[in-house]
CSV table of C-alpha atoms and ligand atoms in Angstrom, one decimal:
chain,number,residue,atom,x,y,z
N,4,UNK,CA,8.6,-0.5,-34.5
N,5,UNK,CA,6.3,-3.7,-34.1
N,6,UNK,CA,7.0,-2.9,-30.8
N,7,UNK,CA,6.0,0.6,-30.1
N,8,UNK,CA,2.8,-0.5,-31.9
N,9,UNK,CA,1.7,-3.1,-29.5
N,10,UNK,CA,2.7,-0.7,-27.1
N,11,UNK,CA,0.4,1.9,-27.9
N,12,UNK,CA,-2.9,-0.8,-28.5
N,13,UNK,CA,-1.9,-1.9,-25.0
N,14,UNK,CA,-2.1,1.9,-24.0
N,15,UNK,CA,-5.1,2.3,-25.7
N,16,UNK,CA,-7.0,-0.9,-24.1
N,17,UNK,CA,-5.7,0.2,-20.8
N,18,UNK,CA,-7.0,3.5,-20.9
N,19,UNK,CA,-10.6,1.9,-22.3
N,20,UNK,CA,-10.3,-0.1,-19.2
N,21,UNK,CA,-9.9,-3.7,-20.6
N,22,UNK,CA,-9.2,-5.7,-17.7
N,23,UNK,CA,-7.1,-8.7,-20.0
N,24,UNK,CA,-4.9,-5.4,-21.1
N,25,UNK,CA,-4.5,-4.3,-17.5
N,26,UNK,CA,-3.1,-7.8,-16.5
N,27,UNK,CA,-0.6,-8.2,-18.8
N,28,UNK,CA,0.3,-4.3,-18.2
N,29,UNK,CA,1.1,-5.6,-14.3
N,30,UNK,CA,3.4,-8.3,-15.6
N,31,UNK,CA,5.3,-5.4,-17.3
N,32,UNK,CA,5.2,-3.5,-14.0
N,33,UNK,CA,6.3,-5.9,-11.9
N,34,UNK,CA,9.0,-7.0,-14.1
N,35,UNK,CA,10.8,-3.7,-13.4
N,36,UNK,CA,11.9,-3.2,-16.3
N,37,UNK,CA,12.1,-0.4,-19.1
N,38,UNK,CA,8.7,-1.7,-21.2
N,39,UNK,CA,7.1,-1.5,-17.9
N,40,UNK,CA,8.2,2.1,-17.0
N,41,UNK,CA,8.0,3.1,-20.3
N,42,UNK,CA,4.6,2.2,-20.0
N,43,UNK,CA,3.7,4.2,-16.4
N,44,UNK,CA,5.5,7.1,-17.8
N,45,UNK,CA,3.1,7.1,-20.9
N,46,UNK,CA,-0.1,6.5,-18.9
N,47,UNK,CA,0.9,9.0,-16.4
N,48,UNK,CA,-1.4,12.0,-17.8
N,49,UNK,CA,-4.4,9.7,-17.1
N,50,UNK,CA,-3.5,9.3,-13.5
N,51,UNK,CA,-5.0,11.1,-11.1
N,52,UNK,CA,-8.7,10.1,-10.7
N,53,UNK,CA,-8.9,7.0,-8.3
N,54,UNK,CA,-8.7,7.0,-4.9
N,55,UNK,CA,-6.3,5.2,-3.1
N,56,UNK,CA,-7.2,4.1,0.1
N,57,UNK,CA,-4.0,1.8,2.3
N,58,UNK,CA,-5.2,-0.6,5.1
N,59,UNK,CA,-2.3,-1.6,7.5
N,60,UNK,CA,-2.0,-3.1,10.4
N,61,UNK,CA,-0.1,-6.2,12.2
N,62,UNK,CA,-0.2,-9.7,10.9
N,63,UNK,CA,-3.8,-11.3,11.4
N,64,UNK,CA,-5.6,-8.0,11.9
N,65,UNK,CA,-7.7,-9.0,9.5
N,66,UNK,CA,-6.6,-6.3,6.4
N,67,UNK,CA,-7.1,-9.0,3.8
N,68,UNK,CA,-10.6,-9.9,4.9
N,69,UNK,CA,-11.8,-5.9,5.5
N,70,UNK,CA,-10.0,-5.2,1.9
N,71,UNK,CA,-12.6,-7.9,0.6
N,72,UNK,CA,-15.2,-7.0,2.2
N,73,UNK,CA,-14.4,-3.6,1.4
N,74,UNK,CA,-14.1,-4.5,-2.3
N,75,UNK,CA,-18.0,-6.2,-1.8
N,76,UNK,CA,-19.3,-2.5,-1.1
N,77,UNK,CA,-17.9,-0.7,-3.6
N,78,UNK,CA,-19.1,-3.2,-6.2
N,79,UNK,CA,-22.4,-2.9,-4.7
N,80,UNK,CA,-22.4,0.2,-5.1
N,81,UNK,CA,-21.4,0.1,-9.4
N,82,UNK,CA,-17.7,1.2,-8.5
N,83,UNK,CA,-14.5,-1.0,-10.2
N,84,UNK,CA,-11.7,-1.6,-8.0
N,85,UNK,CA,-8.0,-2.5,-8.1
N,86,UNK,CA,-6.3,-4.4,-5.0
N,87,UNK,CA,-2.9,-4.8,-4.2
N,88,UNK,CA,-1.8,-6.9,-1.6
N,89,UNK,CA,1.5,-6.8,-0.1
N,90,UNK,CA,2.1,-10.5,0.2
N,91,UNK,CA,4.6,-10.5,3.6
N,92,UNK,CA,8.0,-12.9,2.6
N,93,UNK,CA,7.6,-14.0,6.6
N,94,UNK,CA,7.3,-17.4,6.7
N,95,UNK,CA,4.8,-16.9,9.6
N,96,UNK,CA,2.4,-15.7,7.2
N,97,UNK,CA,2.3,-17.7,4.4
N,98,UNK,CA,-1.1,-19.6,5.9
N,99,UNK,CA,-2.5,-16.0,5.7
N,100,UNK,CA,-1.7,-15.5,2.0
N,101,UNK,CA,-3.0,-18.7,1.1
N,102,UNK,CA,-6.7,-17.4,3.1
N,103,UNK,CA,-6.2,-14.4,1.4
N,104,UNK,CA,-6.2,-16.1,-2.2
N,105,UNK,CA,-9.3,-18.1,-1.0
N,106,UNK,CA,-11.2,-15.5,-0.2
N,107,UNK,CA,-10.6,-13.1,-2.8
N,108,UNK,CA,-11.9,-16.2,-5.5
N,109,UNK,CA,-15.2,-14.4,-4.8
N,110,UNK,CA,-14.1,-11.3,-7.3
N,111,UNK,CA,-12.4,-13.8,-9.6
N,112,UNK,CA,-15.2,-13.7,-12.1
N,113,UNK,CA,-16.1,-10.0,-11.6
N,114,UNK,CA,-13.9,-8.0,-14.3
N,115,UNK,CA,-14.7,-5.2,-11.9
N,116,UNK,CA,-12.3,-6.1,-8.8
N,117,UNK,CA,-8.4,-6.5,-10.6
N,118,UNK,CA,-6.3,-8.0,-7.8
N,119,UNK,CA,-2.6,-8.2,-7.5
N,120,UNK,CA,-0.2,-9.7,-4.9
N,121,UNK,CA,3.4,-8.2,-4.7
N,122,UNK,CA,6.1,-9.9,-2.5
N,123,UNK,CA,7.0,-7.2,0.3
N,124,UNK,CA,10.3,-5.6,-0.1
N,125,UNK,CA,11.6,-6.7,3.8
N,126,UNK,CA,10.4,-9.4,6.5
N,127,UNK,CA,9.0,-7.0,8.2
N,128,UNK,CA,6.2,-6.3,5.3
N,129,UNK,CA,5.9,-2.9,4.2
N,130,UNK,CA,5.3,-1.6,0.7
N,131,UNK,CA,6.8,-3.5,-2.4
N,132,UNK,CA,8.9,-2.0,-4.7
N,133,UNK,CA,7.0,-1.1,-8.0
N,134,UNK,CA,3.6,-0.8,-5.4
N,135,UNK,CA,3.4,3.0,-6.5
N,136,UNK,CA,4.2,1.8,-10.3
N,137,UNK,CA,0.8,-0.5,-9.6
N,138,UNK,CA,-1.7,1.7,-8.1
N,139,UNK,CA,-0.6,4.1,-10.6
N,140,UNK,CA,-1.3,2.0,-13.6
N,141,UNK,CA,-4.9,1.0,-12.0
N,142,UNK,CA,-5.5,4.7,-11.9
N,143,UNK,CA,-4.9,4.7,-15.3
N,144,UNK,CA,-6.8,2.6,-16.2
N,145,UNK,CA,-10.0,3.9,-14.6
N,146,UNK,CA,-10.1,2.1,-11.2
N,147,UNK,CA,-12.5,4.0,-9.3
N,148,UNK,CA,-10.7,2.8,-5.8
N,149,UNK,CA,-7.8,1.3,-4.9
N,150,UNK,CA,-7.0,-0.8,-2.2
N,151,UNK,CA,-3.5,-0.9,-1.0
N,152,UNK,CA,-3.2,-3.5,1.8
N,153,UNK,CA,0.4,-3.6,3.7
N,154,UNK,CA,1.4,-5.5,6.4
N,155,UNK,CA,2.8,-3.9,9.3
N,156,UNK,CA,2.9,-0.7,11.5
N,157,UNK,CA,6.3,-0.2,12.0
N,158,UNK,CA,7.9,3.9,11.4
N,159,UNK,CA,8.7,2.9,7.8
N,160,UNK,CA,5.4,1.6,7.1
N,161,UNK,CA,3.8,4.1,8.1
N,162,UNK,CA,5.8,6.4,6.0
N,163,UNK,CA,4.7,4.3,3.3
N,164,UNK,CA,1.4,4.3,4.3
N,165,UNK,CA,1.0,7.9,3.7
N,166,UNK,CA,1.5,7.2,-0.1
N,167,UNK,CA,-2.1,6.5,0.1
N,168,UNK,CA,-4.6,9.4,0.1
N,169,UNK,CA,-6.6,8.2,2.9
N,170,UNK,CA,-4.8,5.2,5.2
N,171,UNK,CA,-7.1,2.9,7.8
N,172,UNK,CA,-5.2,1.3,10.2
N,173,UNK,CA,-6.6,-2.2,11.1
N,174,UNK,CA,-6.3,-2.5,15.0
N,175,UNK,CA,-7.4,-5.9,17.4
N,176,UNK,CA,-8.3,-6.3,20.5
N,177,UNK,CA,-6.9,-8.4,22.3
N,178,UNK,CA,-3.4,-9.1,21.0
N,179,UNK,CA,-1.1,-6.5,22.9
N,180,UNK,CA,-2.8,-4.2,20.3
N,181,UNK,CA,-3.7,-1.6,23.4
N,182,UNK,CA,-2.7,2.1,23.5
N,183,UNK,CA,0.4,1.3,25.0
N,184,UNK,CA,1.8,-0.7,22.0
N,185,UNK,CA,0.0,2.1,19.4
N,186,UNK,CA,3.1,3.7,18.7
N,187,UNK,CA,2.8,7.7,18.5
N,188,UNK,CA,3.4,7.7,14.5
N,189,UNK,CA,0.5,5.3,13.9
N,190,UNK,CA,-1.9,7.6,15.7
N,191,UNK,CA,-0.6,10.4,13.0
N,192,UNK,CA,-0.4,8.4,10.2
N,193,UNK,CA,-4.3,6.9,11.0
N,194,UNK,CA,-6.9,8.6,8.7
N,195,UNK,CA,-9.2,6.1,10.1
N,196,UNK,CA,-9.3,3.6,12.5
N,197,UNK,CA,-11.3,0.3,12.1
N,198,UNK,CA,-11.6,-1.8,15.3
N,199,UNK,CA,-11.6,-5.3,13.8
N,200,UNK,CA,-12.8,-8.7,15.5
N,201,UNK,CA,-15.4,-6.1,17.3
N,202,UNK,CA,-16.8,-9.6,18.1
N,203,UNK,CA,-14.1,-10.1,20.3
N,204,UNK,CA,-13.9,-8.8,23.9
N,205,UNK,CA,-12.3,-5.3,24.2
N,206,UNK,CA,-13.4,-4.1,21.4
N,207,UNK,CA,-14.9,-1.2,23.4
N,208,UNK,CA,-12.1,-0.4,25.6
N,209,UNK,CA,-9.8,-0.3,22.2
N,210,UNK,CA,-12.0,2.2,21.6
N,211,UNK,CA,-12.5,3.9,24.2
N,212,UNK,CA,-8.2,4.2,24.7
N,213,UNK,CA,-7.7,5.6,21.3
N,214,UNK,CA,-10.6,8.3,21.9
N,215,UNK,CA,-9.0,8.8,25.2
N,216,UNK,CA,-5.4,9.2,23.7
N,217,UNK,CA,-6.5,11.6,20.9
N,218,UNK,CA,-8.6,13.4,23.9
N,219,UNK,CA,-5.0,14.3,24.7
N,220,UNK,CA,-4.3,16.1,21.6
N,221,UNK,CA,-4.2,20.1,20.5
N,222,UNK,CA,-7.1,21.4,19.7
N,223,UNK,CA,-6.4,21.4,15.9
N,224,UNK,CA,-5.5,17.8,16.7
N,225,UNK,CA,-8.7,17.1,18.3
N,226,UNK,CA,-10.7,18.5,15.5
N,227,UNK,CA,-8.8,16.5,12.9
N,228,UNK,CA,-8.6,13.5,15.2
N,229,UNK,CA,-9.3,10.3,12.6
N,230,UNK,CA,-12.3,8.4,12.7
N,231,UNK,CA,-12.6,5.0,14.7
N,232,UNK,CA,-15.5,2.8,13.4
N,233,UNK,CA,-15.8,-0.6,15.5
N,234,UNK,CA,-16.4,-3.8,12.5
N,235,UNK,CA,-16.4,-7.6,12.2
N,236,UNK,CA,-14.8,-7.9,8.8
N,237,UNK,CA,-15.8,-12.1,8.5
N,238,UNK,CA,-19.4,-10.7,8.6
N,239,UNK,CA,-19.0,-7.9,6.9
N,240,UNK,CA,-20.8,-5.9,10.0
N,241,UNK,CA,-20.0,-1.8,9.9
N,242,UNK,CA,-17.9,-2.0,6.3
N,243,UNK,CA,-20.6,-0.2,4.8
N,244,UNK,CA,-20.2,2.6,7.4
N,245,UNK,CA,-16.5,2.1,7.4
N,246,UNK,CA,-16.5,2.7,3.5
N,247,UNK,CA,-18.6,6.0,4.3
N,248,UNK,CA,-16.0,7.1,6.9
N,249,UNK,CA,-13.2,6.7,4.4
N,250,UNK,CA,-14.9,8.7,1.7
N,251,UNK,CA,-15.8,11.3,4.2
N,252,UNK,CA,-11.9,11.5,5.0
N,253,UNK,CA,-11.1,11.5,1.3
N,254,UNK,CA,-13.4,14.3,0.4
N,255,UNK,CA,-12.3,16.4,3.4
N,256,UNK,CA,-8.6,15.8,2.8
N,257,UNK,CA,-8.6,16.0,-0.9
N,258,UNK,CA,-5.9,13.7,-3.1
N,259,UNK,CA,-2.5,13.4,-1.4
N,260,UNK,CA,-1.6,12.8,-5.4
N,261,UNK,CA,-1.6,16.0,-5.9
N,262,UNK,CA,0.4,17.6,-3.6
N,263,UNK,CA,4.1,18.2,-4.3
N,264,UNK,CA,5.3,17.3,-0.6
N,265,UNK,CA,3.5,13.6,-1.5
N,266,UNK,CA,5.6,13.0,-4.8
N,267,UNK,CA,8.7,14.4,-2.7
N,268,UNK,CA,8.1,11.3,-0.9
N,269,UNK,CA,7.5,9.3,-3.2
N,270,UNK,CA,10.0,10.4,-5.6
N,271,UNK,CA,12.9,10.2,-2.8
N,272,UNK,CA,11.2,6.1,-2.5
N,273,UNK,CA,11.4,5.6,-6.2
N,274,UNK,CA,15.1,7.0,-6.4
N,275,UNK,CA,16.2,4.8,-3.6
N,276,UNK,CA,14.6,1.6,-5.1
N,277,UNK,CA,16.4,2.4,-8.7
N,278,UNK,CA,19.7,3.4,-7.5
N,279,UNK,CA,19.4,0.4,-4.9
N,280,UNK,CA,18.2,-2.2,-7.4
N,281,UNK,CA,20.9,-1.0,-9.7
N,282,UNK,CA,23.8,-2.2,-7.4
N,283,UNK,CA,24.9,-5.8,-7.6
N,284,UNK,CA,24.0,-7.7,-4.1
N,285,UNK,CA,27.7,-8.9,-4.8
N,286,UNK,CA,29.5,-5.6,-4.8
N,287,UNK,CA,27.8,-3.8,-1.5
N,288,UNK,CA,28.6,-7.6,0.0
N,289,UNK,CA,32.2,-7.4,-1.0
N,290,UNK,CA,32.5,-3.9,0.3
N,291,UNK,CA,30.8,-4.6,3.5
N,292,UNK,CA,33.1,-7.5,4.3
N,293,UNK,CA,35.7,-5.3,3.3
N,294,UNK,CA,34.5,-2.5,5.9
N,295,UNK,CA,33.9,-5.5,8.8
N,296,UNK,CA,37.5,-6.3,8.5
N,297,UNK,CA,38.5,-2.7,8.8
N,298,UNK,CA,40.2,-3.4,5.5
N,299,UNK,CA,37.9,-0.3,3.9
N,300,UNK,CA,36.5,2.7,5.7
N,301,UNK,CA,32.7,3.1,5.1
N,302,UNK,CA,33.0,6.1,3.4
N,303,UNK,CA,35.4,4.8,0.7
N,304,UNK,CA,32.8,1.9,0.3
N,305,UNK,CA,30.0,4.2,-0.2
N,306,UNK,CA,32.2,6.2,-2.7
N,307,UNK,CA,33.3,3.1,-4.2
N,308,UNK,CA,29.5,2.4,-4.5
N,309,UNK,CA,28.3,5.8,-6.1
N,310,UNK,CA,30.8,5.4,-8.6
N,311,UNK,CA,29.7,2.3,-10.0
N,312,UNK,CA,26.4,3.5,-10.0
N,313,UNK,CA,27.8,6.5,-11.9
N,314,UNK,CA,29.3,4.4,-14.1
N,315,UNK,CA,26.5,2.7,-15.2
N,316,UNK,CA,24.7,6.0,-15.9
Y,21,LIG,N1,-13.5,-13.3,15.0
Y,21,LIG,C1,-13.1,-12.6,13.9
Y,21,LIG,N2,-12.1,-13.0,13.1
Y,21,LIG,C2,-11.7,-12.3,12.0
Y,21,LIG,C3,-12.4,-11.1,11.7
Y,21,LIG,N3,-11.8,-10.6,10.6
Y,21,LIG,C4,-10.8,-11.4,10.2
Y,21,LIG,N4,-10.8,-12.5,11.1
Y,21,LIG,C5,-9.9,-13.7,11.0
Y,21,LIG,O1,-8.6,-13.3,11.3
Y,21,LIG,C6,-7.7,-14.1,10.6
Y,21,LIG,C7,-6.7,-13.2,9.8
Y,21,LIG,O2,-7.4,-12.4,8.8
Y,21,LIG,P1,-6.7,-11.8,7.6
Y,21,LIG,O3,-7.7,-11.0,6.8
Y,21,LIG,O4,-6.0,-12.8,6.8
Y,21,LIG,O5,-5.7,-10.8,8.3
Y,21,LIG,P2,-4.4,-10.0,7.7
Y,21,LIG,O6,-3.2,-10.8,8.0
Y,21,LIG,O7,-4.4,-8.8,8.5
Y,21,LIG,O8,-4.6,-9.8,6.2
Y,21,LIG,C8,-8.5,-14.9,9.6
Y,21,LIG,O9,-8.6,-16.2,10.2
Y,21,LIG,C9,-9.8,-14.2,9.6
Y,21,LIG,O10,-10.9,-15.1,9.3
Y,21,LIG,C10,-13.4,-10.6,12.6
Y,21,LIG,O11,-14.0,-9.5,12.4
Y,21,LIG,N5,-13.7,-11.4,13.6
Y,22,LIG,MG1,-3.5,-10.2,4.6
């Protein structure tokens, strides 16, 4: 009983926007466990309102520093802000998250930018399991924006990607970043492009290749063909402009949060995670060695699987 009663003040102060009760409310949420679904579930009406805006890209595009600097212009401009960054488990990286925590010490005495890191679900990056869970409780709790930053531009991150209602896709030049590499799924999933490091050379030709590749497009492609905005995130050069871009995009396409064919994704990605993080590691091991040594056809594993799973329900 105690319990349901600190449950509901920590409702309460979430929905008033109380920034202390929002960071114990992602504790809960990241602990994956029932207070902290119990608690999305019962926030959930309040949902709805922010808009969430993902920034992917490859490692060292510079997503962190255009999510600050991003973060810097809404402020500016009286809005409150949530960030969640996708911390890669890549060892090559981990330089990068320790820039990132630097940098972001700006906001660390602003109640008006919460900021969360969530380990990445694979090596390659991606979104974390519980990232929905996250942006949904910042929602809640009156977060104007939200900035999802994800690491990667693979097929499955860009799936991911489209979680977001409006995703910018952090592109280089420079680094084997041209056309050729863009894979034909990033183009789609782009909203917006921002050409960072535009104080690089190539910046224009990036440029000028993407306009040249959408060029190639449908005409109802053409017409819908995503912004690209050339910036220099360190300096903060064209984030303004950027920010107007993305709020352009957001206005024209609406909230991808209220569409069913969204939550179909993202109810097929929350299902996977729960059945998934209900097996034991232990029993799909022992199964797969079973299945290596032909001792155990997969489908008798996968049966063998469901059923436990079943059992547990
Ligand atoms: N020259 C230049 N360097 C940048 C720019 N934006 C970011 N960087 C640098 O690129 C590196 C990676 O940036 P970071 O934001 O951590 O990239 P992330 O891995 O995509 O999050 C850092 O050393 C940044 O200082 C830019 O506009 N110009
Ligand atoms: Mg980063």
């Amino acid at each position: 009983m105690a319990a349901r009663l600190q449950a509901i003040e920590l409702e309460r102060r979430i929905g008033a926007g109380d920034a202390r009760a929002l960071a114990r409310a992602a504790s809960l949420v990241e602990a994956q466990g029932e207070a902290g679904r119990q608690l999305i579930a019962n926030l959930f009406p309040r949902t709805g309102r922010a808009a969430m805006v993902g920034v992917t890209g490859a490692p060292g595009a510079g997503k962190s520093t255009l999510v600050d600097q991003l973060a810097k212009v809404l402020r500016r401009a009286g809005q409150t802000v949530g960030i969640i960054a996708v911390d890669p488990s890549s060892p090559f990286t981990q330089g990068a998250i320790l820039g990132d925590r630097i940098r972001m010490q700006d906001h660390h005495q602003d109640s008006g930018v919460f900021i969360r890191s969530m380990a990445s679900r694979g090596k390659l990056g991606g979104i974390a399991k519980g990232t929905l869970e996250m942006a949904l409780l910042m929602d809640a709790a009156g977060r104007d924006v939200v900035l999802i930053e994800t690491v990667g531009v693979g097929q499955d991150e860009v799936e991911v990607a489209r979680l977001a209602d409006v995703t910018v896709v952090a592109l280089t030049p420079g680094q084997g970043d041209d056309v050729q590499a863009i894979k034909a799924g990033i183009m789609e999933a782009a909203d917006v492009f921002a050409i960072n490091k535009a104080d690089m050379p190539g910046a224009e030709r990036l440029e000028q290749e993407i306009r040249a590749m959408q060029s190639l497009g449908s005409e109802e492609q053409r017409a819908n063909a995503a912004p690209v905005r050339r910036v220099v995130a360190t300096e903060g050069k064209g984030i303004e402009e950027l920010w107007s871009v993305i709020r352009a995009v957001f206005e024209k396409q609406g909230r991808r949060g209220a569409r069913a064919e969204t939550w179909a994704l993202r109810l097929r990605e929350m299902l996977r995670d729960r059945l998934l993080g209900a097996l034991p590691d232990e029993l799909v091991e022992e199964h797969a060695k079973r299945v290596a040594a032909r001792a155990e056809d997969p489908y008798e594993a996968v049966e063998a699987l469901r059923l436990s799973l079943a059992g547990q329900g």
